């Protein structure tokens, strides 16, 4: 086909201009803002006060910011292990000739359809409540008194409760992705392996896992991005003021930029510049993870 | 002079409250902190429509923002959106948006149809006016308060009567005795939710230190040395006693709002320590209209310091500096916060009226005396929220202390380690 430069420019310019306006400009402005003290996010350039790296220094001197990083690291690692393990098990079971596949696939995916706000409210008020919650009732019925009296939403267990509730909702999403990946693998390989006497585990290790490499890589990247941007569940567990067990960098940033919800924040503590620095750090973290995943899980460009 | 009169003419009927058609329409835009379905919004809407009826030239456009206004107002003002009036928590609006609002001292000196011939300032609680002046940077008034609130302990009067308690506790020792009697009568004495968890600690520290600045200094102290003050350990021991004696609900450490409120509303627990005047309104769906609510101020811990300090405040309206018709805007605010609509607001929200001469709704009637006895102001959380890093640590450790998971000594040591 003959290339028509004028046509290309005509069609691309509006798209590139919009992209620049909506993405590039805010990114550059945020980056610049992170080196300034900016009290509120709408302050004009004239009010910005250059502070060099002071915003970053403040963040790393803040025990709550460090705590928020630890929290997302734990969500990423432990939550990731649980979600990926459970999702893989479900997807292998559902793709191995299981009856009622469509029903179970829909049922597992269902929590993703419900709004996170509704899901979190359900977990907090109806599952974790230590007097009439689901777990309390279930364990009491089974006579497991110690588990029945477990205080899910206390400061000591809040992180566990939040991660559990979050992971529950995320499994279905990855089941869909893994199932699509497994279904792309030719059945012949499995048939051949079965004829050779391979069991389910061996088929998983030697056929499924290597051929799912690309899908797994994308999934790890997606999981990392959602973990780094962890916000709604944290806000639902601690809607007024952040708690040690539930604070994440996004919540920390939100409070720096807009102030706390219940307690009026001293306006002097508001710092949209430091909020921008949190954004820059999170972007950097995402890029690092992306690079590491590409390095560790290489795509072998297998054709099948 | 004639020209000036011509300009004033359309405005005068507004103050007079007459139905005379104004020559030029006056359009006001009000950004509200309420959601349209909340009782406060319903009263405000009716009051505004009433004002429009009395002043045919005036049209008020209302945008119901809900509490998101905390985040959306300032960007909207900076972007040049026309907003003449807005409302939110009194402390927040003055401290955050003073520079966007006009000073109102002059208007406070004028009378309006609903102020009964008195100056507006004479119908508004003096304590709230002092508070308004203390929040602003220049000692002037930048807001019109409404819906006053005070932080108090709530209790079930039936439980007290059945436990043989004749009067609400005034001192900490009396409070302990009340808890003991309630427990002996088979009741769980007290509870609280995560949303209000730190309030008793903040108040107790204020009762032993005598000023909130000392509590703020504790929260801001990165060295931890101030936490070695014996008054801190004494406070922690007082709460340890509550936990050790089993005076708290067994689910207190995991209460996610409103689970604790519901414990009191459903008769399972006798006292809620502490909450704002709005509590009976929040749980009225559960309690019904006849719940025997009682209230008392946080007890005296040190007789030399007493209990004359408390956390109080209100919601408040502000008028934008860019408002083209500030006189009409203030006349509207006077209409909303005095006379008939002040009463309607109090009655429909089970809240306190602004008019000092009026009775408070039965369910919060004890709060009126508490409000009247206050001589100085304590910020929300008693000053513990002054440091955003330390606050979550203090709150978590205090929750553990109330749950009996740590001793008073461990409480202090853990906070020092976490600062």
PDB file of C-alpha atoms in Angstrom, chain B residues 8-206:
ATOM      1  CA  UNK B   8     -29.845  49.311  47.046  1.00  0.00           C
ATOM      2  CA  UNK B   9     -33.497  49.225  46.156  1.00  0.00           C
ATOM      3  CA  UNK B  10     -33.654  45.676  44.797  1.00  0.00           C
ATOM      4  CA  UNK B  11     -31.863  44.396  47.856  1.00  0.00           C
ATOM      5  CA  UNK B  12     -33.888  46.099  50.574  1.00  0.00           C
ATOM      6  CA  UNK B  13     -36.995  43.923  50.244  1.00  0.00           C
ATOM      7  CA  UNK B  14     -34.813  40.912  50.849  1.00  0.00           C
ATOM      8  CA  UNK B  15     -33.921  42.091  54.327  1.00  0.00           C
ATOM      9  CA  UNK B  16     -37.487  43.084  54.939  1.00  0.00           C
ATOM     10  CA  UNK B  17     -38.547  39.603  53.916  1.00  0.00           C
ATOM     11  CA  UNK B  18     -41.272  41.117  51.770  1.00  0.00           C
ATOM     12  CA  UNK B  19     -42.786  39.603  48.669  1.00  0.00           C
ATOM     13  CA  UNK B  20     -42.115  42.629  46.523  1.00  0.00           C
ATOM     14  CA  UNK B  21     -40.730  41.701  43.144  1.00  0.00           C
ATOM     15  CA  UNK B  22     -37.097  42.686  42.831  1.00  0.00           C
ATOM     16  CA  UNK B  23     -36.149  44.652  39.760  1.00  0.00           C
ATOM     17  CA  UNK B  24     -33.183  42.495  38.842  1.00  0.00           C
ATOM     18  CA  UNK B  25     -32.899  38.811  39.487  1.00  0.00           C
ATOM     19  CA  UNK B  26     -30.197  37.786  41.927  1.00  0.00           C
ATOM     20  CA  UNK B  27     -28.678  34.385  41.274  1.00  0.00           C
ATOM     21  CA  UNK B  28     -26.726  32.618  43.975  1.00  0.00           C
ATOM     22  CA  UNK B  29     -24.864  29.335  43.718  1.00  0.00           C
ATOM     23  CA  UNK B  30     -24.606  27.191  46.853  1.00  0.00           C
ATOM     24  CA  UNK B  31     -22.274  24.198  47.034  1.00  0.00           C
ATOM     25  CA  UNK B  32     -23.464  21.984  49.820  1.00  0.00           C
ATOM     26  CA  UNK B  33     -21.608  19.484  52.004  1.00  0.00           C
ATOM     27  CA  UNK B  34     -24.766  17.356  52.182  1.00  0.00           C
ATOM     28  CA  UNK B  35     -26.112  14.674  49.914  1.00  0.00           C
ATOM     29  CA  UNK B  36     -29.565  15.508  48.648  1.00  0.00           C
ATOM     30  CA  UNK B  37     -31.278  12.720  50.586  1.00  0.00           C
ATOM     31  CA  UNK B  38     -29.813  13.575  53.999  1.00  0.00           C
ATOM     32  CA  UNK B  39     -32.189  15.187  56.518  1.00  0.00           C
ATOM     33  CA  UNK B  40     -30.012  18.311  56.690  1.00  0.00           C
ATOM     34  CA  UNK B  41     -30.254  18.716  52.913  1.00  0.00           C
ATOM     35  CA  UNK B  42     -34.017  18.357  52.975  1.00  0.00           C
ATOM     36  CA  UNK B  43     -34.379  21.107  55.582  1.00  0.00           C
ATOM     37  CA  UNK B  44     -31.923  23.377  53.774  1.00  0.00           C
ATOM     38  CA  UNK B  45     -33.736  22.852  50.490  1.00  0.00           C
ATOM     39  CA  UNK B  46     -37.110  23.778  52.011  1.00  0.00           C
ATOM     40  CA  UNK B  47     -35.578  26.791  53.770  1.00  0.00           C
ATOM     41  CA  UNK B  48     -33.961  28.009  50.546  1.00  0.00           C
ATOM     42  CA  UNK B  49     -37.201  27.596  48.594  1.00  0.00           C
ATOM     43  CA  UNK B  50     -38.960  29.546  51.363  1.00  0.00           C
ATOM     44  CA  UNK B  51     -36.386  32.324  51.039  1.00  0.00           C
ATOM     45  CA  UNK B  52     -36.916  32.414  47.268  1.00  0.00           C
ATOM     46  CA  UNK B  53     -40.672  32.687  47.817  1.00  0.00           C
ATOM     47  CA  UNK B  54     -40.220  35.589  50.210  1.00  0.00           C
ATOM     48  CA  UNK B  55     -37.775  37.243  47.834  1.00  0.00           C
ATOM     49  CA  UNK B  56     -39.065  36.636  44.306  1.00  0.00           C
ATOM     50  CA  UNK B  57     -36.023  38.149  42.634  1.00  0.00           C
ATOM     51  CA  UNK B  58     -33.670  35.600  44.147  1.00  0.00           C
ATOM     52  CA  UNK B  59     -32.800  32.221  42.677  1.00  0.00           C
ATOM     53  CA  UNK B  60     -30.470  29.848  44.472  1.00  0.00           C
ATOM     54  CA  UNK B  61     -28.873  27.018  42.512  1.00  0.00           C
ATOM     55  CA  UNK B  62     -27.825  24.200  44.822  1.00  0.00           C
ATOM     56  CA  UNK B  63     -25.169  21.617  44.090  1.00  0.00           C
ATOM     57  CA  UNK B  64     -25.256  18.697  46.510  1.00  0.00           C
ATOM     58  CA  UNK B  65     -21.652  17.573  46.786  1.00  0.00           C
ATOM     59  CA  UNK B  66     -21.663  15.477  49.914  1.00  0.00           C
ATOM     60  CA  UNK B  67     -18.418  15.383  51.925  1.00  0.00           C
ATOM     61  CA  UNK B  68     -16.403  15.266  48.684  1.00  0.00           C
ATOM     62  CA  UNK B  69     -16.661  19.043  48.814  1.00  0.00           C
ATOM     63  CA  UNK B  70     -13.541  18.878  50.999  1.00  0.00           C
ATOM     64  CA  UNK B  71     -11.610  17.909  47.905  1.00  0.00           C
ATOM     65  CA  UNK B  72     -13.572  19.563  45.120  1.00  0.00           C
ATOM     66  CA  UNK B  73     -14.298  23.056  46.413  1.00  0.00           C
ATOM     67  CA  UNK B  74     -10.871  24.617  46.249  1.00  0.00           C
ATOM     68  CA  UNK B  75      -9.965  23.360  42.753  1.00  0.00           C
ATOM     69  CA  UNK B  76     -13.355  24.635  41.574  1.00  0.00           C
ATOM     70  CA  UNK B  77     -12.797  28.055  43.150  1.00  0.00           C
ATOM     71  CA  UNK B  78      -9.279  28.217  41.704  1.00  0.00           C
ATOM     72  CA  UNK B  79     -10.644  27.340  38.291  1.00  0.00           C
ATOM     73  CA  UNK B  80     -13.040  30.286  38.479  1.00  0.00           C
ATOM     74  CA  UNK B  81     -16.281  28.337  38.997  1.00  0.00           C
ATOM     75  CA  UNK B  82     -18.987  30.647  40.291  1.00  0.00           C
ATOM     76  CA  UNK B  83     -19.741  29.525  43.851  1.00  0.00           C
ATOM     77  CA  UNK B  84     -21.245  32.134  46.160  1.00  0.00           C
ATOM     78  CA  UNK B  85     -21.832  30.065  49.293  1.00  0.00           C
ATOM     79  CA  UNK B  86     -20.439  26.791  50.597  1.00  0.00           C
ATOM     80  CA  UNK B  87     -20.487  24.897  53.857  1.00  0.00           C
ATOM     81  CA  UNK B  88     -18.437  22.328  55.761  1.00  0.00           C
ATOM     82  CA  UNK B  89     -16.965  21.817  59.216  1.00  0.00           C
ATOM     83  CA  UNK B  90     -16.393  25.188  60.901  1.00  0.00           C
ATOM     84  CA  UNK B  91     -12.731  24.601  61.699  1.00  0.00           C
ATOM     85  CA  UNK B  92     -11.960  23.281  58.233  1.00  0.00           C
ATOM     86  CA  UNK B  93     -13.629  26.108  56.319  1.00  0.00           C
ATOM     87  CA  UNK B  94     -11.991  28.906  58.268  1.00  0.00           C
ATOM     88  CA  UNK B  95      -8.527  27.376  58.469  1.00  0.00           C
ATOM     89  CA  UNK B  96      -8.517  26.154  54.873  1.00  0.00           C
ATOM     90  CA  UNK B  97     -10.643  28.594  52.898  1.00  0.00           C
ATOM     91  CA  UNK B  98     -10.425  31.883  54.803  1.00  0.00           C
ATOM     92  CA  UNK B  99      -8.611  33.506  51.894  1.00  0.00           C
ATOM     93  CA  UNK B 100     -11.504  32.701  49.551  1.00  0.00           C
ATOM     94  CA  UNK B 101     -14.203  34.105  51.843  1.00  0.00           C
ATOM     95  CA  UNK B 102     -15.356  37.549  52.926  1.00  0.00           C
ATOM     96  CA  UNK B 103     -15.169  38.794  56.506  1.00  0.00           C
ATOM     97  CA  UNK B 104     -18.605  38.899  58.094  1.00  0.00           C
ATOM     98  CA  UNK B 105     -18.157  41.040  61.216  1.00  0.00           C
ATOM     99  CA  UNK B 106     -20.213  43.861  59.734  1.00  0.00           C
ATOM    100  CA  UNK B 107     -23.131  41.557  58.939  1.00  0.00           C
ATOM    101  CA  UNK B 108     -23.092  40.120  62.462  1.00  0.00           C
ATOM    102  CA  UNK B 109     -24.000  43.611  63.700  1.00  0.00           C
ATOM    103  CA  UNK B 110     -27.146  43.855  61.576  1.00  0.00           C
ATOM    104  CA  UNK B 111     -30.618  42.506  62.290  1.00  0.00           C
ATOM    105  CA  UNK B 112     -32.682  40.318  59.977  1.00  0.00           C
ATOM    106  CA  UNK B 113     -36.373  39.359  59.831  1.00  0.00           C
ATOM    107  CA  UNK B 114     -35.720  36.109  61.698  1.00  0.00           C
ATOM    108  CA  UNK B 115     -33.508  37.527  64.456  1.00  0.00           C
ATOM    109  CA  UNK B 116     -36.401  39.090  66.396  1.00  0.00           C
ATOM    110  CA  UNK B 117     -35.053  42.623  66.234  1.00  0.00           C
ATOM    111  CA  UNK B 118     -31.674  41.588  67.654  1.00  0.00           C
ATOM    112  CA  UNK B 119     -28.384  41.843  65.843  1.00  0.00           C
ATOM    113  CA  UNK B 120     -27.462  38.564  64.118  1.00  0.00           C
ATOM    114  CA  UNK B 121     -24.413  38.236  66.384  1.00  0.00           C
ATOM    115  CA  UNK B 122     -26.643  38.317  69.458  1.00  0.00           C
ATOM    116  CA  UNK B 123     -28.557  35.235  68.295  1.00  0.00           C
ATOM    117  CA  UNK B 124     -25.465  33.160  67.535  1.00  0.00           C
ATOM    118  CA  UNK B 125     -23.702  31.281  70.326  1.00  0.00           C
ATOM    119  CA  UNK B 126     -20.907  33.390  71.785  1.00  0.00           C
ATOM    120  CA  UNK B 127     -18.670  30.344  72.197  1.00  0.00           C
ATOM    121  CA  UNK B 128     -18.858  29.614  68.474  1.00  0.00           C
ATOM    122  CA  UNK B 129     -18.111  33.228  67.614  1.00  0.00           C
ATOM    123  CA  UNK B 130     -14.996  33.128  69.824  1.00  0.00           C
ATOM    124  CA  UNK B 131     -14.019  29.886  68.133  1.00  0.00           C
ATOM    125  CA  UNK B 132     -14.471  31.461  64.703  1.00  0.00           C
ATOM    126  CA  UNK B 133     -12.200  34.333  65.675  1.00  0.00           C
ATOM    127  CA  UNK B 134      -9.567  31.955  67.060  1.00  0.00           C
ATOM    128  CA  UNK B 135      -9.512  29.905  63.831  1.00  0.00           C
ATOM    129  CA  UNK B 136      -8.930  32.914  61.549  1.00  0.00           C
ATOM    130  CA  UNK B 137      -5.519  34.473  61.066  1.00  0.00           C
ATOM    131  CA  UNK B 138      -6.706  38.011  61.828  1.00  0.00           C
ATOM    132  CA  UNK B 139      -9.261  37.453  64.589  1.00  0.00           C
ATOM    133  CA  UNK B 140     -12.191  38.270  62.303  1.00  0.00           C
ATOM    134  CA  UNK B 141     -15.279  36.203  61.580  1.00  0.00           C
ATOM    135  CA  UNK B 142     -15.339  34.340  58.265  1.00  0.00           C
ATOM    136  CA  UNK B 143     -18.296  32.000  58.607  1.00  0.00           C
ATOM    137  CA  UNK B 144     -21.861  31.562  59.804  1.00  0.00           C
ATOM    138  CA  UNK B 145     -22.159  28.565  62.122  1.00  0.00           C
ATOM    139  CA  UNK B 146     -25.086  26.157  62.212  1.00  0.00           C
ATOM    140  CA  UNK B 147     -25.755  22.754  63.750  1.00  0.00           C
ATOM    141  CA  UNK B 148     -23.580  23.106  66.853  1.00  0.00           C
ATOM    142  CA  UNK B 149     -21.992  19.893  68.135  1.00  0.00           C
ATOM    143  CA  UNK B 150     -20.212  18.849  71.294  1.00  0.00           C
ATOM    144  CA  UNK B 151     -18.269  15.716  72.104  1.00  0.00           C
ATOM    145  CA  UNK B 152     -19.842  13.817  74.996  1.00  0.00           C
ATOM    146  CA  UNK B 153     -20.278  10.370  76.491  1.00  0.00           C
ATOM    147  CA  UNK B 154     -23.655   8.825  75.603  1.00  0.00           C
ATOM    148  CA  UNK B 155     -25.473   6.414  77.875  1.00  0.00           C
ATOM    149  CA  UNK B 156     -28.671   4.453  78.213  1.00  0.00           C
ATOM    150  CA  UNK B 157     -30.692   5.986  81.074  1.00  0.00           C
ATOM    151  CA  UNK B 158     -32.653   2.760  81.578  1.00  0.00           C
ATOM    152  CA  UNK B 159     -29.466   0.789  82.171  1.00  0.00           C
ATOM    153  CA  UNK B 160     -28.300   3.389  84.690  1.00  0.00           C
ATOM    154  CA  UNK B 161     -31.636   3.284  86.510  1.00  0.00           C
ATOM    155  CA  UNK B 162     -31.694  -0.528  86.630  1.00  0.00           C
ATOM    156  CA  UNK B 163     -28.100  -0.589  87.897  1.00  0.00           C
ATOM    157  CA  UNK B 164     -29.075   1.828  90.688  1.00  0.00           C
ATOM    158  CA  UNK B 165     -27.074   4.750  89.356  1.00  0.00           C
ATOM    159  CA  UNK B 166     -28.768   7.987  90.371  1.00  0.00           C
ATOM    160  CA  UNK B 167     -26.711  10.478  88.380  1.00  0.00           C
ATOM    161  CA  UNK B 168     -24.210  10.659  85.587  1.00  0.00           C
ATOM    162  CA  UNK B 169     -20.557  10.554  86.699  1.00  0.00           C
ATOM    163  CA  UNK B 170     -18.630  13.794  87.085  1.00  0.00           C
ATOM    164  CA  UNK B 171     -15.231  12.536  88.223  1.00  0.00           C
ATOM    165  CA  UNK B 172     -13.117   9.589  87.052  1.00  0.00           C
ATOM    166  CA  UNK B 173     -13.704   7.753  90.348  1.00  0.00           C
ATOM    167  CA  UNK B 174     -17.452   8.170  89.929  1.00  0.00           C
ATOM    168  CA  UNK B 175     -17.078   6.909  86.383  1.00  0.00           C
ATOM    169  CA  UNK B 176     -15.288   3.771  87.597  1.00  0.00           C
ATOM    170  CA  UNK B 177     -18.034   3.261  90.178  1.00  0.00           C
ATOM    171  CA  UNK B 178     -20.691   3.610  87.436  1.00  0.00           C
ATOM    172  CA  UNK B 179     -18.855   0.992  85.340  1.00  0.00           C
ATOM    173  CA  UNK B 180     -18.691  -1.369  88.333  1.00  0.00           C
ATOM    174  CA  UNK B 181     -22.404  -0.998  89.040  1.00  0.00           C
ATOM    175  CA  UNK B 182     -23.337  -1.532  85.398  1.00  0.00           C
ATOM    176  CA  UNK B 183     -21.190  -4.655  85.240  1.00  0.00           C
ATOM    177  CA  UNK B 184     -22.686  -5.960  88.489  1.00  0.00           C
ATOM    178  CA  UNK B 185     -26.147  -5.408  87.004  1.00  0.00           C
ATOM    179  CA  UNK B 186     -25.199  -7.600  84.047  1.00  0.00           C
ATOM    180  CA  UNK B 187     -24.502  -4.902  81.487  1.00  0.00           C
ATOM    181  CA  UNK B 188     -21.412  -4.343  79.364  1.00  0.00           C
ATOM    182  CA  UNK B 189     -20.483  -0.826  80.527  1.00  0.00           C
ATOM    183  CA  UNK B 190     -18.914   0.769  77.453  1.00  0.00           C
ATOM    184  CA  UNK B 191     -17.847   0.534  73.834  1.00  0.00           C
ATOM    185  CA  UNK B 192     -16.505   2.610  70.959  1.00  0.00           C
ATOM    186  CA  UNK B 193     -15.787   2.319  67.216  1.00  0.00           C
ATOM    187  CA  UNK B 194     -12.524   2.616  65.294  1.00  0.00           C
ATOM    188  CA  UNK B 195     -13.679   5.986  63.905  1.00  0.00           C
ATOM    189  CA  UNK B 196     -13.719   7.558  67.375  1.00  0.00           C
ATOM    190  CA  UNK B 197     -11.239   5.253  69.099  1.00  0.00           C
ATOM    191  CA  UNK B 198      -8.633   7.805  70.154  1.00  0.00           C
ATOM    192  CA  UNK B 199     -11.100  10.371  71.508  1.00  0.00           C
ATOM    193  CA  UNK B 200     -11.158   9.168  75.161  1.00  0.00           C
ATOM    194  CA  UNK B 201      -7.348   9.041  75.225  1.00  0.00           C
ATOM    195  CA  UNK B 202      -7.117  12.575  73.833  1.00  0.00           C
ATOM    196  CA  UNK B 203      -9.670  13.885  76.345  1.00  0.00           C
ATOM    197  CA  UNK B 204      -8.066  12.074  79.267  1.00  0.00           C
ATOM    198  CA  UNK B 205      -4.644  13.517  78.440  1.00  0.00           C
ATOM    199  CA  UNK B 206      -6.243  16.970  78.236  1.00  0.00           C
TER     200      UNK B 206
END
